[in-house]
mmCIF file of C-alpha atoms and ligand atoms in Angstrom:
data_model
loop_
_atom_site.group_PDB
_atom_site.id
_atom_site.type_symbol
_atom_site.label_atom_id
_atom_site.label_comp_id
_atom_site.label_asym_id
_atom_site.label_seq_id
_atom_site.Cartn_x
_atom_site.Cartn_y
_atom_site.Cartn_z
ATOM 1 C CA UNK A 12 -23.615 -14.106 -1.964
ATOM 2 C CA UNK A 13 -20.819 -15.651 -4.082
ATOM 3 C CA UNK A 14 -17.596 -15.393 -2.179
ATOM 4 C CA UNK A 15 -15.609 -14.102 -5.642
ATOM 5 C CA UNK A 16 -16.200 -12.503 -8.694
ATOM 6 C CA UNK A 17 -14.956 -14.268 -11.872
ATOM 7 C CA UNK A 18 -12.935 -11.203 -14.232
ATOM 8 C CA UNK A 19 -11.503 -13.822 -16.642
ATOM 9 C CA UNK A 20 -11.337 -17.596 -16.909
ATOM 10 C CA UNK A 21 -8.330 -17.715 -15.011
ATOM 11 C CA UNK A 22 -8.498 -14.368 -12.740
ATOM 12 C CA UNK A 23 -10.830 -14.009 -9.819
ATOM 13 C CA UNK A 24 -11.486 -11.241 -7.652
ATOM 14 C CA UNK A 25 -12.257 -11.720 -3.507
ATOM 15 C CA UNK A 26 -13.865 -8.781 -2.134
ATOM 16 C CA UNK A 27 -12.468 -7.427 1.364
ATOM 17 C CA UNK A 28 -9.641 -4.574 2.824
ATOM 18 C CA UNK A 29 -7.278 -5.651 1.584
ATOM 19 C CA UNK A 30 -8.800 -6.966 -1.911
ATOM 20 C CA UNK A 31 -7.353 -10.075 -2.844
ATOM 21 C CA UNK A 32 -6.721 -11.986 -6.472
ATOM 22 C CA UNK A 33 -6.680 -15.461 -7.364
ATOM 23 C CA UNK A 34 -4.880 -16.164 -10.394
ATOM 24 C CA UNK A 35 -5.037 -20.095 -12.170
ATOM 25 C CA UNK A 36 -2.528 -21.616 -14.078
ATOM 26 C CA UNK A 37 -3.344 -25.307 -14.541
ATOM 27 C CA UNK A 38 -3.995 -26.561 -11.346
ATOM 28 C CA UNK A 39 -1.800 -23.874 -9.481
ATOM 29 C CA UNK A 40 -3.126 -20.958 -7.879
ATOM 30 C CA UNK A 41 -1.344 -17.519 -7.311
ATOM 31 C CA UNK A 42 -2.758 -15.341 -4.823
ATOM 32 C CA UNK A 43 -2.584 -11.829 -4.366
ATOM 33 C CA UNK A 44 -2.399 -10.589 -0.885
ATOM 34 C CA UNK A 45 -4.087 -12.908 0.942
ATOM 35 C CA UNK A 46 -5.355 -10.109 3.706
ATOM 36 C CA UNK A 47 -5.679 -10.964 7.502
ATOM 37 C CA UNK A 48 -8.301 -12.789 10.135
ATOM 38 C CA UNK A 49 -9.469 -16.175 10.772
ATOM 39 C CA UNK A 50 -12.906 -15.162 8.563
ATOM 40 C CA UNK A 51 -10.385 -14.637 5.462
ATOM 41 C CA UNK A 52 -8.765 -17.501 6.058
ATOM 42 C CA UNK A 53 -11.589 -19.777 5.406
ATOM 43 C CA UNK A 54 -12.999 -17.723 2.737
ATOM 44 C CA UNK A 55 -9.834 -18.190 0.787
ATOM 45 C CA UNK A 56 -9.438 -21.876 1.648
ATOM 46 C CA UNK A 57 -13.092 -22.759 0.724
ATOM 47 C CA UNK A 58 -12.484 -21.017 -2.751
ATOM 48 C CA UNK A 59 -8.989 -22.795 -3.211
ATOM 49 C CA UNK A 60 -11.137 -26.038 -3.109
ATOM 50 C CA UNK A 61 -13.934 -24.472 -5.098
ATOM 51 C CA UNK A 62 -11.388 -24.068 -7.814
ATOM 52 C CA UNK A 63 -9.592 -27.369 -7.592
ATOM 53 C CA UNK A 64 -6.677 -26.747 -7.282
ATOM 54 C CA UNK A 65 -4.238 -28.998 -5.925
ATOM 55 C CA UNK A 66 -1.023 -26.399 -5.063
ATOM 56 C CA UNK A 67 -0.464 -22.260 -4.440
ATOM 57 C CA UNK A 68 1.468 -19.785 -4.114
ATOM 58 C CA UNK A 69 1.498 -16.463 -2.292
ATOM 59 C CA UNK A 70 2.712 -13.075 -3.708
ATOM 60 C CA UNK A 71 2.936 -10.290 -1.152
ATOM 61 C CA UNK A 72 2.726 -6.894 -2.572
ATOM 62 C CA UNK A 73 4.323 -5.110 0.224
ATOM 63 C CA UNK A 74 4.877 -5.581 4.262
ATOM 64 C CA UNK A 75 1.784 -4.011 5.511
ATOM 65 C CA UNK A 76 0.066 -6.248 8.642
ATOM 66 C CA UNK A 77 -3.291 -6.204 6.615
ATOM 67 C CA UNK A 78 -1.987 -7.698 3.332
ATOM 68 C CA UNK A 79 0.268 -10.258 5.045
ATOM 69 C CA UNK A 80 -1.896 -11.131 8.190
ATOM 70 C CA UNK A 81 -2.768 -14.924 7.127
ATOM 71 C CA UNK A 82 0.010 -15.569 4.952
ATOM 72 C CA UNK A 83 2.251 -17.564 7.283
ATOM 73 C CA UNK A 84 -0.904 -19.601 8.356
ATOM 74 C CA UNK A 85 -2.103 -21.054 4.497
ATOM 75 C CA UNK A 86 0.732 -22.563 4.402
ATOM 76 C CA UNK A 87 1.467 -22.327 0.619
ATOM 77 C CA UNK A 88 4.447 -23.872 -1.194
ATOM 78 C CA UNK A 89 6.011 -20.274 -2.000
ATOM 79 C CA UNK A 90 5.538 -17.026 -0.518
ATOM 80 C CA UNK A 91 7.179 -14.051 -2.949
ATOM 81 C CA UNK A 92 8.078 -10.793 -2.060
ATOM 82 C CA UNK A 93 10.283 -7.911 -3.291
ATOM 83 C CA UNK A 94 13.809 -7.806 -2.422
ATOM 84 C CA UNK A 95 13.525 -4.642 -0.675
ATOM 85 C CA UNK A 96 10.374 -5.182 1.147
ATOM 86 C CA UNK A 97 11.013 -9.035 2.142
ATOM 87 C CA UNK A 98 12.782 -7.768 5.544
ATOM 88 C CA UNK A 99 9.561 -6.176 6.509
ATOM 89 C CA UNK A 100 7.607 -8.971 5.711
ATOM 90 C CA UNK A 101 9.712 -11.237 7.744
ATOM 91 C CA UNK A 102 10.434 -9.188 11.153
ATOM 92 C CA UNK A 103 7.676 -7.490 12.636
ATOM 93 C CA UNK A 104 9.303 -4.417 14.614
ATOM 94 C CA UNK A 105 11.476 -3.570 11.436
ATOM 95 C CA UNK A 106 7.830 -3.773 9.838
ATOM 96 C CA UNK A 107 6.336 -1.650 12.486
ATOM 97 C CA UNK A 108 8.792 0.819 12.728
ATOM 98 C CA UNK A 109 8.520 1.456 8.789
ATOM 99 C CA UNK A 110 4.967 2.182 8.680
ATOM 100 C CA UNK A 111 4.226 3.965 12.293
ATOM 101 C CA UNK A 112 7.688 5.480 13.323
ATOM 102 C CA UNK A 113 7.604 3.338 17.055
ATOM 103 C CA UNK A 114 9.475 0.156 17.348
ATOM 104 C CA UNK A 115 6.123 -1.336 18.650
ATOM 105 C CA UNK A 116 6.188 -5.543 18.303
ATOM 106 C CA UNK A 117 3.234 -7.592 19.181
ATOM 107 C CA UNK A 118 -0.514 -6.358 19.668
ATOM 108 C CA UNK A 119 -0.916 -2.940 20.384
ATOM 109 C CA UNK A 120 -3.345 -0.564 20.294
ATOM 110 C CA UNK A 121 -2.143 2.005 18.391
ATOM 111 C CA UNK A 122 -1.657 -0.463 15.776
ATOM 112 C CA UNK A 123 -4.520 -1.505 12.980
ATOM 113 C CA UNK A 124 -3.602 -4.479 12.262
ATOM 114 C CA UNK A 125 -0.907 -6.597 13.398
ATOM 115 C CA UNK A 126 1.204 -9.744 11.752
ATOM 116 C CA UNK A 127 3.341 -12.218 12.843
ATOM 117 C CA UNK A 128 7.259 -12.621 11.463
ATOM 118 C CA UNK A 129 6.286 -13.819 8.026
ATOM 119 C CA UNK A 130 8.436 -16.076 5.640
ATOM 120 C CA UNK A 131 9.816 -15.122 2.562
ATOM 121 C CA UNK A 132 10.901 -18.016 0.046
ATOM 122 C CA UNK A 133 11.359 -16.273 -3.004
ATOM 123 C CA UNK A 134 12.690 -12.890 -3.598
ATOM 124 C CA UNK A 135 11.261 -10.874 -6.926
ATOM 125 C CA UNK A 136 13.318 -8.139 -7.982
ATOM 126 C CA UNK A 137 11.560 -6.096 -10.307
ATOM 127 C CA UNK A 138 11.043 -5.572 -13.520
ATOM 128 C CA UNK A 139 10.480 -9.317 -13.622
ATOM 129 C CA UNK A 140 8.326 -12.498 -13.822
ATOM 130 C CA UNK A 141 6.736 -15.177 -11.951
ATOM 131 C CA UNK A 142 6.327 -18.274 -14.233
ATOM 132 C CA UNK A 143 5.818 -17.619 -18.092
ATOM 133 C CA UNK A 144 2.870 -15.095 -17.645
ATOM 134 C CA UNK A 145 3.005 -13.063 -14.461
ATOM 135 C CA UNK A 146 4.535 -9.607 -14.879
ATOM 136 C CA UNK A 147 6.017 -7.892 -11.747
ATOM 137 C CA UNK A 148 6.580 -4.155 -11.444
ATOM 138 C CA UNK A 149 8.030 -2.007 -8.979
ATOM 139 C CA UNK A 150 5.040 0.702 -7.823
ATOM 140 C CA UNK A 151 7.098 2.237 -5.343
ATOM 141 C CA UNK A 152 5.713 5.354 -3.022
ATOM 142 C CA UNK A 153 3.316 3.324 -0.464
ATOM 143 C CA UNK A 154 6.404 0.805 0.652
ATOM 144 C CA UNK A 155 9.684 2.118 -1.291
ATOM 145 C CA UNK A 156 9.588 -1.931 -2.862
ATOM 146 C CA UNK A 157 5.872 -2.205 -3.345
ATOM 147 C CA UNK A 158 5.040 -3.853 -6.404
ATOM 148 C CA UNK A 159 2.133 -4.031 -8.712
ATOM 149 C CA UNK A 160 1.529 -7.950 -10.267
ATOM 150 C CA UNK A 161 -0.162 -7.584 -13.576
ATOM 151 C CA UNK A 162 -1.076 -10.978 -15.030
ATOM 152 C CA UNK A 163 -2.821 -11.903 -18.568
ATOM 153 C CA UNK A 164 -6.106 -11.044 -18.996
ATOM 154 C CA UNK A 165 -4.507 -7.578 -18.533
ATOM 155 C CA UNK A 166 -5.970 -7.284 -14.728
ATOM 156 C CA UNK A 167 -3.144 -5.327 -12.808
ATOM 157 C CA UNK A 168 -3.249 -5.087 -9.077
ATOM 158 C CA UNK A 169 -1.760 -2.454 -7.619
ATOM 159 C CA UNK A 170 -1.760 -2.726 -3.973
ATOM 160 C CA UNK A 171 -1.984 0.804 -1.919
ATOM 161 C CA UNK A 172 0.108 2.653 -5.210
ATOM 162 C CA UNK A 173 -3.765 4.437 -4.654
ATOM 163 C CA UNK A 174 -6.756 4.403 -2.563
ATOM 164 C CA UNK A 175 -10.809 4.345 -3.396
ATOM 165 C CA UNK A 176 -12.224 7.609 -2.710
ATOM 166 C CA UNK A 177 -14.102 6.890 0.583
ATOM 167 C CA UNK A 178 -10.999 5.725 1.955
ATOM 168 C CA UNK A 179 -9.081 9.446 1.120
ATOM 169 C CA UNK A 180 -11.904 11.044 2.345
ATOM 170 C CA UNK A 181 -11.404 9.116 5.702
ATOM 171 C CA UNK A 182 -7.875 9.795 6.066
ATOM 172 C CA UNK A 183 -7.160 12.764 4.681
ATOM 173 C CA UNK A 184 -3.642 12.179 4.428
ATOM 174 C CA UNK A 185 -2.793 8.773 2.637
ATOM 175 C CA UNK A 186 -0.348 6.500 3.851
ATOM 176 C CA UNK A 187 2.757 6.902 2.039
ATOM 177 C CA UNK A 188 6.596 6.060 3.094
ATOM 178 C CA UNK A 189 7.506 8.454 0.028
ATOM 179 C CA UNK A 190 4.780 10.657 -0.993
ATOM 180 C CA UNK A 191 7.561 12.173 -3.780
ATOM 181 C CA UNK A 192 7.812 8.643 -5.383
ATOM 182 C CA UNK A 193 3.812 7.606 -4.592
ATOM 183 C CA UNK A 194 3.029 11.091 -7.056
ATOM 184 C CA UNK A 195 5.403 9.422 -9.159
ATOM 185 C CA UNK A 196 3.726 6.011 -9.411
ATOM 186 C CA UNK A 197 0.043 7.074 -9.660
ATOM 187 C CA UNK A 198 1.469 9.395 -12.547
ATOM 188 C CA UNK A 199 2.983 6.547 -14.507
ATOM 189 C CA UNK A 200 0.153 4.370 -13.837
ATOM 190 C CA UNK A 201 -2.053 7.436 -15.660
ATOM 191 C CA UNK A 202 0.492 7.838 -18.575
ATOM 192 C CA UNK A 203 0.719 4.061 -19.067
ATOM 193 C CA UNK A 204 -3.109 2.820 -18.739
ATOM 194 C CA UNK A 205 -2.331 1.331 -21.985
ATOM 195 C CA UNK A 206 -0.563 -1.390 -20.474
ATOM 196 C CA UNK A 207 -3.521 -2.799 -18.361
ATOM 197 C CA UNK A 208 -7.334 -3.642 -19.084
ATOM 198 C CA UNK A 209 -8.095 -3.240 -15.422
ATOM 199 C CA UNK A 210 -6.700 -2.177 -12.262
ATOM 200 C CA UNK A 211 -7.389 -3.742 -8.889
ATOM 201 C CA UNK A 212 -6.842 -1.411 -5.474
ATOM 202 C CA UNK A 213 -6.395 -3.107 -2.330
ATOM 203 C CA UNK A 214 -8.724 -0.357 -0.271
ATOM 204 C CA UNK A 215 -12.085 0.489 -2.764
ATOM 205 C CA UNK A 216 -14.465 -0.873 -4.727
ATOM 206 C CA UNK A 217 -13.961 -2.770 -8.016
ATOM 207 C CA UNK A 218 -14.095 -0.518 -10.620
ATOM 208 C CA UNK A 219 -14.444 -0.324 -14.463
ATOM 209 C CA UNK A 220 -11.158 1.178 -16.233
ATOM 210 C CA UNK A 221 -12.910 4.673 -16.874
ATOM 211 C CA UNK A 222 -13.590 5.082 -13.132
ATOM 212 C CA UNK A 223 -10.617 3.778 -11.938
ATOM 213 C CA UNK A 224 -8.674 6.268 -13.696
ATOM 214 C CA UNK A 225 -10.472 8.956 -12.264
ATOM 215 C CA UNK A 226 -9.774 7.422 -8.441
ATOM 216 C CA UNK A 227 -5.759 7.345 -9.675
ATOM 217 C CA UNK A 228 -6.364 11.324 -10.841
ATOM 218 C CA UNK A 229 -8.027 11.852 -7.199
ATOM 219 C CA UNK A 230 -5.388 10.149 -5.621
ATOM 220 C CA UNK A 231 -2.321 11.969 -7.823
ATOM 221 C CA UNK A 232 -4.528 15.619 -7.216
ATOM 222 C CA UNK A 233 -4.547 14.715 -3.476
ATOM 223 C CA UNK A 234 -0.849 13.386 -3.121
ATOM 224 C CA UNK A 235 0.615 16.931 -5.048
ATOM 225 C CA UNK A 236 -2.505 18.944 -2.590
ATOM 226 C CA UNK A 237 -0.869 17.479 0.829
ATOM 227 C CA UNK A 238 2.662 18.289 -0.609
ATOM 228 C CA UNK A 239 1.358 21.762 -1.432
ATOM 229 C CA UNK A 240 -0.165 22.202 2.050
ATOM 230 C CA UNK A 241 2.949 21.287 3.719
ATOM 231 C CA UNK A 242 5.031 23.794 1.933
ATOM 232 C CA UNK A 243 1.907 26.747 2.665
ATOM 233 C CA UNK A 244 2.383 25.656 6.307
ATOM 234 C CA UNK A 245 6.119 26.380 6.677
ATOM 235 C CA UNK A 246 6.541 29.476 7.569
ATOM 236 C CA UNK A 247 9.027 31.642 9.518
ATOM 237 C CA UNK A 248 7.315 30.052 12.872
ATOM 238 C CA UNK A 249 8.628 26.487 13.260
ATOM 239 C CA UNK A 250 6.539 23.583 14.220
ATOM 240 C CA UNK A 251 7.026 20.211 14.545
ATOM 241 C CA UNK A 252 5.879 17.522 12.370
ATOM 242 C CA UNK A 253 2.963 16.491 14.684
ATOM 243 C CA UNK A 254 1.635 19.629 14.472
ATOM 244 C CA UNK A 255 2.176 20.387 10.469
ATOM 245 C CA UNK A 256 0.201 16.559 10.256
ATOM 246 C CA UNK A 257 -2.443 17.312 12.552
ATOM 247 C CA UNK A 258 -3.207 20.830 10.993
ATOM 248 C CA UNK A 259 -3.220 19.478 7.394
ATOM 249 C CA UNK A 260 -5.600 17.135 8.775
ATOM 250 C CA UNK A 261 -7.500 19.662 10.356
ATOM 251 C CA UNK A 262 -7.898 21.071 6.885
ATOM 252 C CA UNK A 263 -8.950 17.748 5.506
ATOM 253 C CA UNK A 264 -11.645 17.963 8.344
ATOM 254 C CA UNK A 265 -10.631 14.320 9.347
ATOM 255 C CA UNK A 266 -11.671 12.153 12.611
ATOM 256 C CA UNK A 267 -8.281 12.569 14.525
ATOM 257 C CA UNK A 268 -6.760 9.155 16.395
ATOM 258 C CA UNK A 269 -3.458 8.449 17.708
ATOM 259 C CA UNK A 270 -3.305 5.547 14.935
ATOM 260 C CA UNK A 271 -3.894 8.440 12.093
ATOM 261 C CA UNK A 272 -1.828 10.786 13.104
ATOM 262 C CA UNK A 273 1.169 8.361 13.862
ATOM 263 C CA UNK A 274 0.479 7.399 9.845
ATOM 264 C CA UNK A 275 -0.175 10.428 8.297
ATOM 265 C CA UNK A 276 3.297 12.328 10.111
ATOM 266 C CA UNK A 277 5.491 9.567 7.870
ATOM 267 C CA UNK A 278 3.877 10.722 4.601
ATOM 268 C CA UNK A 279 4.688 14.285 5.988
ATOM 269 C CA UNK A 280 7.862 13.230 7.390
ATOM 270 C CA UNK A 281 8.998 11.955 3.606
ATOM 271 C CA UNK A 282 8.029 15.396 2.120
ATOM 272 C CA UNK A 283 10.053 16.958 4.681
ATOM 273 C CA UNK A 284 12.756 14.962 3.580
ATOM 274 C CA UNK A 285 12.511 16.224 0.426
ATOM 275 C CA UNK A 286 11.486 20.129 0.882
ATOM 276 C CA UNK A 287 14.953 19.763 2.961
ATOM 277 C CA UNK A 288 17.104 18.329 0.049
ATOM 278 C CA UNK A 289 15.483 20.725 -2.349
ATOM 279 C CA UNK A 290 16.471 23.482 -0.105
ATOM 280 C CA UNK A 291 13.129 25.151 0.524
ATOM 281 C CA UNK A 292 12.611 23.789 4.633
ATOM 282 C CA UNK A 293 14.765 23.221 7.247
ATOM 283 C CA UNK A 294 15.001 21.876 10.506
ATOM 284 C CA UNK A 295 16.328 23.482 14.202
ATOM 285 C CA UNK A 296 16.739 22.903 17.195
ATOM 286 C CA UNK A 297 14.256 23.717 20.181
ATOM 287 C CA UNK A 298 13.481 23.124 23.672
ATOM 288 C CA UNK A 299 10.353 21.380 22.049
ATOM 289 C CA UNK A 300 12.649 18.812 20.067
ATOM 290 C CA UNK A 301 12.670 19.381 16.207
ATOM 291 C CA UNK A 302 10.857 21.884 14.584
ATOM 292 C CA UNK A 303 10.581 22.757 10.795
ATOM 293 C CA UNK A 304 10.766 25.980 9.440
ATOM 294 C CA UNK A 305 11.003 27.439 5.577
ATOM 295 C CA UNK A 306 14.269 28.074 4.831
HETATM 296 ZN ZN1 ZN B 24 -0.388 -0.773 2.698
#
């Protein structure tokens, strides 16, 4: 089996959860989320050499343990991340506490995947680019400072902005820190598929453009179905948000764990947040702690 898949001379594609991309310029390499475990590691190193290339870089699309797992053990000359996610990337428990609500540091496990504190060298702020060629955009929803890097050959990863179907169909819920802004990104990304030849999804299979427009328009329909499901749910009864998330993903008919649940109440969490500023939920007092209620 070869260990990549060529999509341009300069662009190459390793398979795994996360995905990652190697992009050439010269005889520097730019690689996209390298992933985590030792089995990655060497994969990725035994390409580097295949390659010949004598110096890389790392871009980090957001803080999540998965994407980031081996990046502070290649040891590359530059590790980039966005301003707003860099914290996460370099302290774990800030990192933790984003994506599963519990200051948890270390192993644990309710965790998926853990990663050590992680350096940051060089902070992107997006719109912007890396060298003369590499675009970097904001795709904000999954982490509020995700980005997306789109490079030449018109290949544009986009991290977790969306998810392959088998993936939704396993979680029901997808992760997202702002499911608001995550509708908002795989909308743009539909609206503006003029911009890229290809896209590139961390979690699913590599996909021709037709069929990876149709996994954004799953991934948009199910984003705007779990908002519409939280609103159905409110009613005059209130309930807390473990039980809103684990009756949505009742209704998904999803494998429960303490891991999925944990993720799945901070999507519902964020779209709280919002029903509450919009004016439609709202939140009281109880001798079961916080409960949500229409308004
Ligand atoms: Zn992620």
């Amino acid at each position: 089996m070869p260990q990549y898949v060529a999509l341009s001379e300069k662009t190459f594609y390793v398979k795994g959860s996360p995905a990652t991309l190697i992009h050439v310029v010269d005889d520097e390499a730019f690689i996209v989320d390298p992933g985590s475990g030792s089995k990655r590691r060497k994969t990725l190193r035994s390409i580097l050499r295949s390659l010949k290339v004598s110096d890389y870089s790392i871009i980090v699309t957001h803080y999540h343990a998965d994407h980031i797992g081996i990046v502070s053990k290649l040891n590359a000359s530059k590790v980039y991340a966005s301003e707003l996610d860099s914290v996460f990337v370099e302290h774990s428990v800030l990192r933790n506490y984003a994506t599963y609500g519990y200051q948890i540091s270390g192993e644990s496990k309710y965790l998926l995947y853990s990663a050590p504190d992680t350096k940051v060298t060089d902070i992107l702020k997006p719109p912007c680019r890396i060298g003369d060629d590499i675009e970097i955009l904001y795709l904000p929803g999954h982490t509020l400072g995700q980005i997306g890097v789109l490079l030449p050959d018109g290949v544009f990863y986009i991290a977790d902005a969306a998810f392959g179907d088998r993936v939704l169909s396993a979680v029901g819920i997808p992760y997202h820190f702002d499911a608001i802004l995550a509708l908002e990104t795989t909308e743009k990304l539909i609206n503006e598929q003029d911009m890229y030849e290809k896209i590139i999804f961390s979690h699913g299979p590599l996909l021709d453009k037709k069929d990876s427009l149709n996994v954004l328009e799953l991934n948009r329909k199910r984003i705007a179905d779990v908002i519409s499901k939280v609103r159905k749910t409110l009613g005059n009864e209130p309930m807390s948000v473990g039980e809103i998330t684990a009756r949505i993903l009742r209704e998904y008919g999803v494998d429960q764990t303490v891991t999925l649940q944990m993720l799945a109440s901070i999507t519902i969490r964020s779209i709280l947040a919002h029903l509450s500023s919009e004016g439609y939920a709202e939140a009281v007092v109880s001798e079961k702690g916080v409960l949500w209620r229409k308004k």
